[in-house]
mmCIF file of C-alpha atoms in Angstrom:
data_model
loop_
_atom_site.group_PDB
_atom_site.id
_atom_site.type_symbol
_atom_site.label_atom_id
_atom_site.label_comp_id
_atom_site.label_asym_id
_atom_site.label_seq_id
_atom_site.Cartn_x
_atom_site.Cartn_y
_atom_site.Cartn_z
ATOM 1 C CA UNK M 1 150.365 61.444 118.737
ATOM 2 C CA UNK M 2 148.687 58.107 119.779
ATOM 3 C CA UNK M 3 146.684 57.807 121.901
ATOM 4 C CA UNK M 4 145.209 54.757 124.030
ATOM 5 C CA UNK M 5 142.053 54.107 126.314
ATOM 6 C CA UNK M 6 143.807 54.778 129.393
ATOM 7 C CA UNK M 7 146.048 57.849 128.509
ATOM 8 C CA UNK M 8 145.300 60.577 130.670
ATOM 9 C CA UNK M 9 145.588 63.213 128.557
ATOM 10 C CA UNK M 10 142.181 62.263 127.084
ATOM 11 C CA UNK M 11 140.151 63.779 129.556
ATOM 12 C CA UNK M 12 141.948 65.584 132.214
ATOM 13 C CA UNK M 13 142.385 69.215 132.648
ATOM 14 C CA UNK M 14 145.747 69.794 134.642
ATOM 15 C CA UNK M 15 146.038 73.316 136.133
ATOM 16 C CA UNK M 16 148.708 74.605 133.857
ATOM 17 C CA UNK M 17 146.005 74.608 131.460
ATOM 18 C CA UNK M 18 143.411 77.013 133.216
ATOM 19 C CA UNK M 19 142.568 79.513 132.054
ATOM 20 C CA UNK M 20 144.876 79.245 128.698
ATOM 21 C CA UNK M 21 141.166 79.761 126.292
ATOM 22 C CA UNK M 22 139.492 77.561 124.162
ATOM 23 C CA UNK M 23 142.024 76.214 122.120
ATOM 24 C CA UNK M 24 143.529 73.673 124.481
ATOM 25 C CA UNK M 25 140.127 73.008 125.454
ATOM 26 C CA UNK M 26 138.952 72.457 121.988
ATOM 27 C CA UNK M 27 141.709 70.461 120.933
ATOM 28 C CA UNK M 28 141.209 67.912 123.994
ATOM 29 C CA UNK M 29 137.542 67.287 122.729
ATOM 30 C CA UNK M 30 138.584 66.868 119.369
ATOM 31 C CA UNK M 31 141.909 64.411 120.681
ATOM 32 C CA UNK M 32 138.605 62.371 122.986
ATOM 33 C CA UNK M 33 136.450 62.118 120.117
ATOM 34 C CA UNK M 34 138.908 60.640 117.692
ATOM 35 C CA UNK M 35 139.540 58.130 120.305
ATOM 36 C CA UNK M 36 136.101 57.514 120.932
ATOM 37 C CA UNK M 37 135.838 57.249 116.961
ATOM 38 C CA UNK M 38 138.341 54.571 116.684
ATOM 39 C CA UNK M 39 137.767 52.703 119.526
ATOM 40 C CA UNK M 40 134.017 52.634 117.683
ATOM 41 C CA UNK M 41 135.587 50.975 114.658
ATOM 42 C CA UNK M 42 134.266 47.017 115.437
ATOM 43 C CA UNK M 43 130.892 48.654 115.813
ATOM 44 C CA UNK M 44 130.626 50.642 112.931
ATOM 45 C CA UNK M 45 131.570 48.104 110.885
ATOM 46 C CA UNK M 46 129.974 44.963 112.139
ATOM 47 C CA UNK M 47 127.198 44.988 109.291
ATOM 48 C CA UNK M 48 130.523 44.390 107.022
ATOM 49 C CA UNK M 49 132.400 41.806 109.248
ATOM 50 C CA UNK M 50 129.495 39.796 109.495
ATOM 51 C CA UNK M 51 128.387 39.796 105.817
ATOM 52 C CA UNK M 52 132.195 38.418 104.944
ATOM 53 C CA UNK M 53 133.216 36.326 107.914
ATOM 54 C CA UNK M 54 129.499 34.374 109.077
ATOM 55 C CA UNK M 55 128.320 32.246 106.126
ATOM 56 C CA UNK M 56 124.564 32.518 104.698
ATOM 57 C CA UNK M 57 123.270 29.110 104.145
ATOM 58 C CA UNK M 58 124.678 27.779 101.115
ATOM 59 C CA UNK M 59 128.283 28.542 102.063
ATOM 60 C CA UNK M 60 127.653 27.019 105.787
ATOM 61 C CA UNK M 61 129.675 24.188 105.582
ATOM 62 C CA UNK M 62 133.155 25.931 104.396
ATOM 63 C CA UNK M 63 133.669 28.605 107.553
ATOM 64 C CA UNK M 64 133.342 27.394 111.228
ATOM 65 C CA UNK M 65 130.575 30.211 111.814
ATOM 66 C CA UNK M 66 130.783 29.645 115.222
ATOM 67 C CA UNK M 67 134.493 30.260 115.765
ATOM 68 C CA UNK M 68 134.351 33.351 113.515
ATOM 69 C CA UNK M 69 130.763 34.507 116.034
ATOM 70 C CA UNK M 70 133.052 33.885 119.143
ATOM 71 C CA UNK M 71 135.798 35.992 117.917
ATOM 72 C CA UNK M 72 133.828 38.945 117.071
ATOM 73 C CA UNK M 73 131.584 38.516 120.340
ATOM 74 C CA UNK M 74 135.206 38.665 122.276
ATOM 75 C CA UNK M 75 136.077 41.763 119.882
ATOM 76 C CA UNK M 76 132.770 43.527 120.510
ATOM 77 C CA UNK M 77 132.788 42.703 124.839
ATOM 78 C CA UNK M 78 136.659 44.119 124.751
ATOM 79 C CA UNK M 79 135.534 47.392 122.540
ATOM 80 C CA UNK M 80 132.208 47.987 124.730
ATOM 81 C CA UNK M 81 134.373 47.792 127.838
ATOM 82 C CA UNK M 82 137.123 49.773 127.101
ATOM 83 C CA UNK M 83 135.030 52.269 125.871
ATOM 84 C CA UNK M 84 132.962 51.944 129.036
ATOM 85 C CA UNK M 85 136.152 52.423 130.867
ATOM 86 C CA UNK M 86 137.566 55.458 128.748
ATOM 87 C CA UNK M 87 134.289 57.805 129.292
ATOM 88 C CA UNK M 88 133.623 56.705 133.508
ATOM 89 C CA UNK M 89 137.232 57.611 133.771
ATOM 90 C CA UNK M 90 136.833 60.958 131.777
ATOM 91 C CA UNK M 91 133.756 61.501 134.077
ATOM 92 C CA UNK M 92 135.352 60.833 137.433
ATOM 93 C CA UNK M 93 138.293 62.900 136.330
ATOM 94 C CA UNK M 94 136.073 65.973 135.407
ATOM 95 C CA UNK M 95 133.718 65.523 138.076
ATOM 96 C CA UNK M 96 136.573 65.625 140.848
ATOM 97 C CA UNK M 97 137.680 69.027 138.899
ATOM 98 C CA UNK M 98 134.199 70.430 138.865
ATOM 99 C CA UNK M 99 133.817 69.526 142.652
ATOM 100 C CA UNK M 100 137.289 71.612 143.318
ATOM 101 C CA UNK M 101 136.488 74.476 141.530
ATOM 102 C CA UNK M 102 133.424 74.721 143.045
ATOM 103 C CA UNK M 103 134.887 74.703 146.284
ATOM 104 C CA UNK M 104 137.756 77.037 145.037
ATOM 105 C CA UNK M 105 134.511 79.241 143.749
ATOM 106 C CA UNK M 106 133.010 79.358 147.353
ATOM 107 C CA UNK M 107 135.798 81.089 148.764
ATOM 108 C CA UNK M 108 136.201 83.614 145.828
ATOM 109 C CA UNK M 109 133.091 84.659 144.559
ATOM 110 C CA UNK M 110 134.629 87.180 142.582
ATOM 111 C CA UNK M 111 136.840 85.071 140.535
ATOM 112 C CA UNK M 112 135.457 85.575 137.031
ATOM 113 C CA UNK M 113 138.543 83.367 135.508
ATOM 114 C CA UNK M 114 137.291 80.454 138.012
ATOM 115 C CA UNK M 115 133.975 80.985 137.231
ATOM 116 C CA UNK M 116 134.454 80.545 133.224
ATOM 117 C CA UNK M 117 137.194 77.575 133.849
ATOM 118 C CA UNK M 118 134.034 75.617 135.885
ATOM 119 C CA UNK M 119 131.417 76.506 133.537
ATOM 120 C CA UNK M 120 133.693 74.702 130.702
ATOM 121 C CA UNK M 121 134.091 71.942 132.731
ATOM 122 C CA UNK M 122 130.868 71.546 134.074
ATOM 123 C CA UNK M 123 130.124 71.524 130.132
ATOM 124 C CA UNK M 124 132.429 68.985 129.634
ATOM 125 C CA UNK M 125 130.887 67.142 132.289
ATOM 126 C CA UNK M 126 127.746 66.887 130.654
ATOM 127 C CA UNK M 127 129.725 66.061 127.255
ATOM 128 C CA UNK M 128 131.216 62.967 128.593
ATOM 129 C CA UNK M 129 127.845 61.845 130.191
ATOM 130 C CA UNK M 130 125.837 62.032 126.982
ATOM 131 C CA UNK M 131 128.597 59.625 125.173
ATOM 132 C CA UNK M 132 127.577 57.222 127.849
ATOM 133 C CA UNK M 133 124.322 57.576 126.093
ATOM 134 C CA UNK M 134 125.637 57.980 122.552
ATOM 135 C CA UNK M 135 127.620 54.631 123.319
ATOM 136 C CA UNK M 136 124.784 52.588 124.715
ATOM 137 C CA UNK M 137 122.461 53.679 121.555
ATOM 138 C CA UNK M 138 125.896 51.974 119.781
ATOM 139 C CA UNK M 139 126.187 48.804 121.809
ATOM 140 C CA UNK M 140 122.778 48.328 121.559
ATOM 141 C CA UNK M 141 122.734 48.024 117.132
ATOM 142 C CA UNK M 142 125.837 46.192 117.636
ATOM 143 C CA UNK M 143 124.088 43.380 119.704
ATOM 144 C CA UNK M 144 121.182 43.686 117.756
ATOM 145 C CA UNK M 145 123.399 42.659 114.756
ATOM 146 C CA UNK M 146 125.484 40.304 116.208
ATOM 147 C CA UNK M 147 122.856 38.191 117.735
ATOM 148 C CA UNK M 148 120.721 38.141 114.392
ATOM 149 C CA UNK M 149 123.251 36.717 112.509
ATOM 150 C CA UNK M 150 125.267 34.849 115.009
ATOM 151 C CA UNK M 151 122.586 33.028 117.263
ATOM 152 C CA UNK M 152 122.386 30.051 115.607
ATOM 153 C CA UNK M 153 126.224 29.639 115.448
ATOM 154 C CA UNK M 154 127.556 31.152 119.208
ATOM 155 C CA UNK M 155 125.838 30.861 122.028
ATOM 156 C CA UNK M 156 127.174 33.995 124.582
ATOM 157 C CA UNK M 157 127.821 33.278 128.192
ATOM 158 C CA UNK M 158 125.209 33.601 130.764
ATOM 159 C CA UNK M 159 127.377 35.533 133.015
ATOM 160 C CA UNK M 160 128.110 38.806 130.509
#
């Protein structure tokens, strides 16, 4: 199956699947995190892409460094964002869960089902906001990388 930054199936929970145990669950996780893996591609690999695309010194005059520095700063501002994008979504979609079984848990205190269906997504909750973490730690070497081999050819925009 493939699967893009804004398919749904990434991070939401749909009702039919309460309750059905830990291996829908599980699978989900493991469907987000191979996303989040490939969409991390450009930054895993930026050490390489630089090293073969931006010139050292002696080769400067046969590459346009600073076409080749705009094109991977374009690549790298897409990849950030849509990552950006993928895990707020995931977190507004299993935040407005959490807030509706907690409500549903309110009015039924003695719903143990409910109660283990919003502990797992209260855990998931807390899953998605530590790869907001995880993925500044990784935009953050990216830059770092970029800009020490690219300031000299590409000058970024003030406004990003």
């Amino acid at each position: 199956m493939l699967l893009h930054s804004d398919s749904p199936f990434v991070c939401q929970t749909p009702k039919r699947f309460w309750g059905t145990g830990k291996a829908v669950l599980s699978r989900k996780r493991k469907l987000t995190m191979e996303l989040l893996k490939v969409m991390r591609t450009i930054d895993d690999r930026i050490v390489h892409e630089l090293n073969t695309t931006v010139p050292t010194a002696s080769f400067a005059g046969k590459i346009d460094a600073s076409q080749t520095c705009k094109q991977l700063y374009e690549s790298l501002m897409e990849a950030h964002a849509s990552r950006d994008r993928v895990i707020k979504n995931c977190i507004a979609q299993t935040s407005s869960v959490v807030k509706q079984l907690r409500e549903e848990r309110e009015k039924n205190l003695d719903d143990l089902t409910l109660l283990k269906q919003l502990r797992k997504e209260q855990t998931k909750l807390k899953w998605m906001q530590s790869e907001l973490n995880v993925e500044e730690v990784v935009n953050d070497r990216s830059w770092k990388v970029f800009n020490e081999r690219c300031r000299v050819h590409f000058k970024p925009p003030k406004n990003e």
